[in-house]
Amino acid sequence: MSLVRTYFQDDAFSSTVQVDEQRTPTLESMKNIIKDAHTIGLNVQIILMLNLKELKTDQWHGMIRPKDFQQWWELYEALVLEVAEFSRDNEVEAILI
């Protein structure tokens, strides 16, 4: 089964990446779903998505070009590593980035 964890940035040029508490599932809630899935014999993969908070007619998430790439990368890398550690601890079979 696939679980999607979506991160957001304000627009294609934003240098910040973050969870949206209204739209990004918590790791704790995902932990319970993973446990239930494993209990009934399902394999689990987590799909990491990066979306723009506000879609503009001339932008989409494939156009990301942060103003400060180093800052953006450090934030994104920290989020990915957090999910990697979580996945290891909860025996998730795959992560799709």
XYZ file of N, CA, C and O in Angstrom:
388
model
N 0.829 -1.161 0.000
C 0.000 0.000 0.000
C 0.875 1.225 0.000
O 2.005 1.194 0.466
N 0.350 2.310 -0.516
C 1.103 3.561 -0.613
C 0.517 4.613 0.310
O -0.694 4.804 0.352
N 1.399 5.286 1.015
C 1.038 6.449 1.823
C 1.761 7.648 1.237
O 2.948 7.556 0.908
N 1.065 8.756 1.099
C 1.662 9.952 0.527
C 1.877 10.986 1.634
O 0.977 11.272 2.419
N 3.101 11.506 1.677
C 3.434 12.597 2.607
C 3.857 13.775 1.740
O 4.883 13.743 1.068
N 3.034 14.804 1.739
C 3.256 15.947 0.867
C 3.834 17.115 1.651
O 3.340 17.464 2.722
N 4.882 17.689 1.080
C 5.490 18.907 1.616
C 5.140 20.046 0.679
O 4.805 19.830 -0.484
N 5.249 21.270 1.189
C 4.823 22.429 0.416
C 5.856 23.543 0.469
O 6.600 23.673 1.437
N 5.856 24.314 -0.608
C 6.573 25.574 -0.595
C 5.625 26.597 -1.196
O 4.714 26.260 -1.949
N 5.837 27.869 -0.832
C 4.876 28.901 -1.215
C 4.706 29.048 -2.726
O 3.596 29.135 -3.222
N 5.810 29.094 -3.443
C 5.758 29.209 -4.891
C 7.018 28.569 -5.472
O 7.849 28.043 -4.726
N 7.165 28.616 -6.764
C 8.281 27.926 -7.418
C 9.643 28.490 -7.032
O 10.651 27.814 -7.182
N 9.684 29.702 -6.505
C 10.951 30.350 -6.183
C 11.227 30.422 -4.687
O 12.245 30.960 -4.264
N 10.350 29.871 -3.890
C 10.513 29.882 -2.438
C 11.713 29.047 -2.012
O 12.003 28.014 -2.613
N 12.383 29.502 -0.962
C 13.549 28.770 -0.433
C 13.200 27.971 0.810
O 14.087 27.441 1.472
N 11.918 27.884 1.125
C 11.505 27.102 2.287
C 10.614 25.950 1.845
O 9.853 26.055 0.890
N 10.740 24.852 2.561
C 9.922 23.655 2.348
C 9.388 23.273 3.718
O 10.141 23.252 4.689
N 8.099 22.984 3.810
C 7.533 22.680 5.118
C 6.308 21.778 5.016
O 5.761 21.604 3.939
N 5.926 21.248 6.153
C 4.660 20.513 6.221
C 3.547 21.541 6.309
O 3.747 22.662 6.756
N 2.380 21.154 5.860
C 1.177 21.955 6.029
C 0.312 21.167 6.998
O -0.151 20.077 6.661
N 0.120 21.692 8.179
C -0.578 20.933 9.225
C -1.992 20.534 8.831
O -2.532 19.582 9.373
N -2.581 21.224 7.865
C -3.918 20.877 7.402
C -3.904 19.779 6.334
O -4.879 19.068 6.166
N -2.770 19.656 5.604
C -2.746 18.739 4.464
C -1.688 17.650 4.533
O -1.740 16.702 3.751
N -0.718 17.763 5.419
C 0.343 16.764 5.523
C 0.044 15.837 6.700
O -0.081 16.302 7.828
N -0.076 14.534 6.455
C -0.342 13.626 7.574
C 0.842 13.599 8.546
O 1.997 13.683 8.129
N 0.534 13.470 9.815
C 1.603 13.383 10.807
C 2.267 12.012 10.712
O 1.650 11.037 10.268
N 3.511 11.962 11.121
C 4.198 10.670 11.141
C 3.526 9.728 12.123
O 3.460 8.520 11.886
N 3.004 10.266 13.205
C 2.320 9.417 14.195
C 1.083 8.754 13.581
O 0.840 7.567 13.796
N 0.311 9.504 12.806
C -0.871 8.897 12.173
C -0.450 7.859 11.130
O -1.097 6.828 10.974
N 0.645 8.122 10.427
C 1.142 7.163 9.455
C 1.644 5.899 10.151
O 1.488 4.793 9.629
N 2.215 6.060 11.321
C 2.725 4.915 12.087
C 1.601 3.919 12.369
O 1.771 2.703 12.211
N 0.449 4.413 12.767
C -0.687 3.541 13.060
C -1.181 2.818 11.808
O -1.502 1.630 11.860
N -1.214 3.516 10.688
C -1.657 2.899 9.433
C -0.669 1.822 8.997
O -1.053 0.731 8.561
N 0.634 2.116 9.120
C 1.672 1.146 8.748
C 1.556 -0.109 9.600
O 1.625 -1.232 9.088
N 1.362 0.080 10.886
C 1.229 -1.071 11.793
C 0.041 -1.938 11.378
O 0.162 -3.162 11.296
N -1.101 -1.296 11.105
C -2.282 -2.047 10.687
C -2.048 -2.761 9.351
O -2.453 -3.918 9.176
N -1.383 -2.084 8.414
C -1.105 -2.694 7.106
C -0.212 -3.920 7.259
O -0.473 -4.966 6.651
N 0.827 -3.794 8.052
C 1.727 -4.936 8.263
C 1.005 -6.090 8.958
O 1.264 -7.258 8.656
N 0.093 -5.764 9.862
C -0.656 -6.787 10.586
C -1.461 -7.670 9.636
O -1.588 -8.876 9.861
N -1.974 -7.078 8.561
C -2.765 -7.879 7.608
C -1.924 -8.320 6.402
O -2.463 -8.764 5.390
N -0.599 -8.174 6.507
C 0.294 -8.729 5.498
C 0.609 -7.832 4.308
O 1.126 -8.313 3.301
N 0.304 -6.550 4.407
C 0.599 -5.647 3.297
C 1.998 -5.046 3.415
O 2.466 -4.772 4.529
N 2.650 -4.853 2.289
C 3.874 -4.070 2.241
C 3.486 -2.599 2.135
O 2.424 -2.272 1.592
N 4.364 -1.736 2.609
C 4.062 -0.304 2.646
C 5.177 0.474 1.960
O 6.353 0.191 2.154
N 4.768 1.453 1.167
C 5.721 2.406 0.623
C 5.221 3.806 0.945
O 4.017 4.046 0.991
N 6.162 4.697 1.183
C 5.824 6.100 1.421
C 6.281 6.893 0.208
O 7.431 6.770 -0.232
N 5.373 7.688 -0.321
C 5.670 8.546 -1.460
C 5.808 9.973 -0.946
O 4.898 10.501 -0.312
N 6.962 10.575 -1.211
C 7.179 11.967 -0.817
C 6.836 12.864 -1.999
O 7.320 12.660 -3.109
N 6.005 13.843 -1.749
C 5.589 14.793 -2.780
C 5.993 16.196 -2.345
O 6.021 16.496 -1.151
N 6.248 17.039 -3.308
C 6.534 18.445 -3.051
C 5.621 19.261 -3.950
O 5.699 19.157 -5.176
N 4.734 20.020 -3.338
C 3.769 20.816 -4.085
C 3.905 22.287 -3.732
O 4.469 22.646 -2.698
N 3.329 23.121 -4.574
C 3.268 24.545 -4.318
C 1.981 24.837 -3.551
O 0.929 24.286 -3.868
N 2.083 25.700 -2.531
C 0.886 26.019 -1.742
C -0.181 26.689 -2.593
O -1.354 26.387 -2.484
N 0.236 27.619 -3.408
C -0.704 28.322 -4.272
C -0.297 28.108 -5.715
O 0.813 28.451 -6.099
N -1.183 27.530 -6.469
C -0.898 27.323 -7.882
C -1.143 28.622 -8.642
O -2.191 29.243 -8.505
N -0.147 29.017 -9.398
C -0.275 30.192 -10.257
C -0.289 29.693 -11.686
O 0.285 28.650 -12.001
N -0.922 30.417 -12.560
C -1.094 29.931 -13.930
C 0.229 29.665 -14.633
O 0.299 28.830 -15.516
N 1.290 30.339 -14.230
C 2.570 30.157 -14.908
C 3.547 29.292 -14.110
O 4.733 29.253 -14.429
N 3.067 28.597 -13.056
C 3.946 27.787 -12.227
C 3.325 26.426 -11.936
O 2.117 26.293 -11.858
N 4.185 25.425 -11.788
C 3.787 24.117 -11.283
C 5.003 23.527 -10.587
O 6.118 24.056 -10.700
N 4.836 22.445 -9.823
C 5.925 21.951 -8.982
C 7.125 21.423 -9.757
O 8.194 21.255 -9.195
N 6.996 21.208 -11.038
C 8.135 20.806 -11.851
C 9.045 21.966 -12.229
O 10.091 21.781 -12.823
N 8.649 23.185 -11.861
C 9.423 24.385 -12.187
C 10.189 24.938 -10.987
O 10.618 26.084 -11.016
N 10.360 24.167 -9.955
C 10.971 24.688 -8.730
C 12.387 25.182 -8.995
O 13.237 24.444 -9.504
N 12.609 26.437 -8.647
C 13.928 27.069 -8.743
C 14.081 28.022 -7.558
O 13.888 29.228 -7.695
N 14.407 27.480 -6.379
C 14.468 28.328 -5.184
C 15.497 29.445 -5.310
O 16.556 29.259 -5.910
N 15.153 30.594 -4.729
C 16.078 31.738 -4.735
C 17.369 31.391 -4.008
O 18.447 31.770 -4.438
N 17.248 30.684 -2.889
C 18.422 30.258 -2.121
C 18.434 28.728 -2.117
O 17.841 28.088 -1.249
N 19.113 28.155 -3.108
C 19.089 26.704 -3.263
C 19.667 25.992 -2.045
O 19.143 24.959 -1.620
N 20.743 26.514 -1.465
C 21.378 25.858 -0.318
C 20.403 25.748 0.850
O 20.291 24.699 1.469
N 19.699 26.832 1.153
C 18.708 26.802 2.234
C 17.607 25.808 1.904
O 17.213 25.012 2.744
N 17.104 25.856 0.670
C 16.034 24.952 0.249
C 16.486 23.503 0.403
O 15.768 22.669 0.941
N 17.694 23.197 -0.079
C 18.195 21.825 -0.032
C 18.339 21.331 1.402
O 17.989 20.192 1.706
N 18.851 22.169 2.295
C 19.019 21.765 3.696
C 17.680 21.436 4.334
O 17.559 20.447 5.071
N 16.662 22.228 4.052
C 15.323 21.958 4.597
C 14.735 20.686 3.991
O 14.194 19.835 4.710
N 14.833 20.546 2.676
C 14.296 19.369 1.998
C 15.010 18.107 2.457
O 14.379 17.093 2.761
N 16.335 18.173 2.533
C 17.120 17.023 2.965
C 16.732 16.583 4.375
O 16.581 15.385 4.647
N 16.520 17.536 5.272
C 16.128 17.206 6.646
C 14.778 16.493 6.675
O 14.602 15.516 7.421
N 13.838 16.935 5.848
C 12.528 16.283 5.795
C 12.635 14.869 5.229
O 12.013 13.938 5.741
N 13.432 14.701 4.191
C 13.614 13.372 3.592
C 14.288 12.430 4.586
O 13.870 11.275 4.751
N 15.322 12.914 5.264
C 16.016 12.067 6.236
C 15.114 11.708 7.412
O 15.201 10.598 7.941
N 14.244 12.629 7.808
C 13.284 12.331 8.875
C 12.376 11.173 8.466
O 12.144 10.243 9.243
N 11.892 11.198 7.227
C 11.027 10.121 6.742
C 11.825 8.830 6.563
O 11.324 7.739 6.837
N 13.074 8.922 6.145
C 13.915 7.730 5.995
C 14.112 7.044 7.345
O 13.982 5.819 7.452
N 14.408 7.829 8.363
C 14.579 7.259 9.708
C 13.269 6.664 10.215
O 13.246 5.548 10.747
N 12.187 7.383 10.017
C 10.864 6.895 10.405
C 10.553 5.577 9.691
O 10.061 4.623 10.295
N 10.866 5.529 8.395
C 10.596 4.325 7.600
C 11.407 3.145 8.105
O 10.890 2.028 8.193
N 12.657 3.388 8.416
C 13.502 2.313 8.959
C 12.920 1.802 10.272
O 12.782 0.607 10.479
N 12.558 2.728 11.150
C 12.041 2.349 12.470
C 10.709 1.610 12.403
O 10.378 0.839 13.302
N 9.957 1.847 11.325
C 8.637 1.235 11.195
C 8.568 0.184 10.089
O 7.493 -0.223 9.674
N 9.746 -0.260 9.638
C 9.877 -1.337 8.665
C 9.089 -1.105 7.378
O 8.489 -2.016 6.811
N 9.101 0.152 6.920
C 8.488 0.480 5.640
C 9.350 -0.119 4.529
O 10.574 -0.017 4.571
N 8.724 -0.728 3.563
C 9.453 -1.463 2.538
C 10.099 -0.554 1.485
O 11.114 -0.925 0.897
N 9.539 0.623 1.223
C 10.103 1.491 0.167
C 9.741 2.943 0.413
O 8.694 3.248 1.010
N 10.614 3.829 -0.063
C 10.339 5.264 -0.071
C 10.508 5.726 -1.508
O 11.519 5.441 -2.151
N 9.532 6.447 -2.018
C 9.610 7.014 -3.362
C 9.772 8.513 -3.236
O 8.957 9.174 -2.582
N 10.838 9.004 -3.825
C 11.127 10.451 -3.727
C 10.989 11.065 -5.107
O 11.529 10.583 -6.060
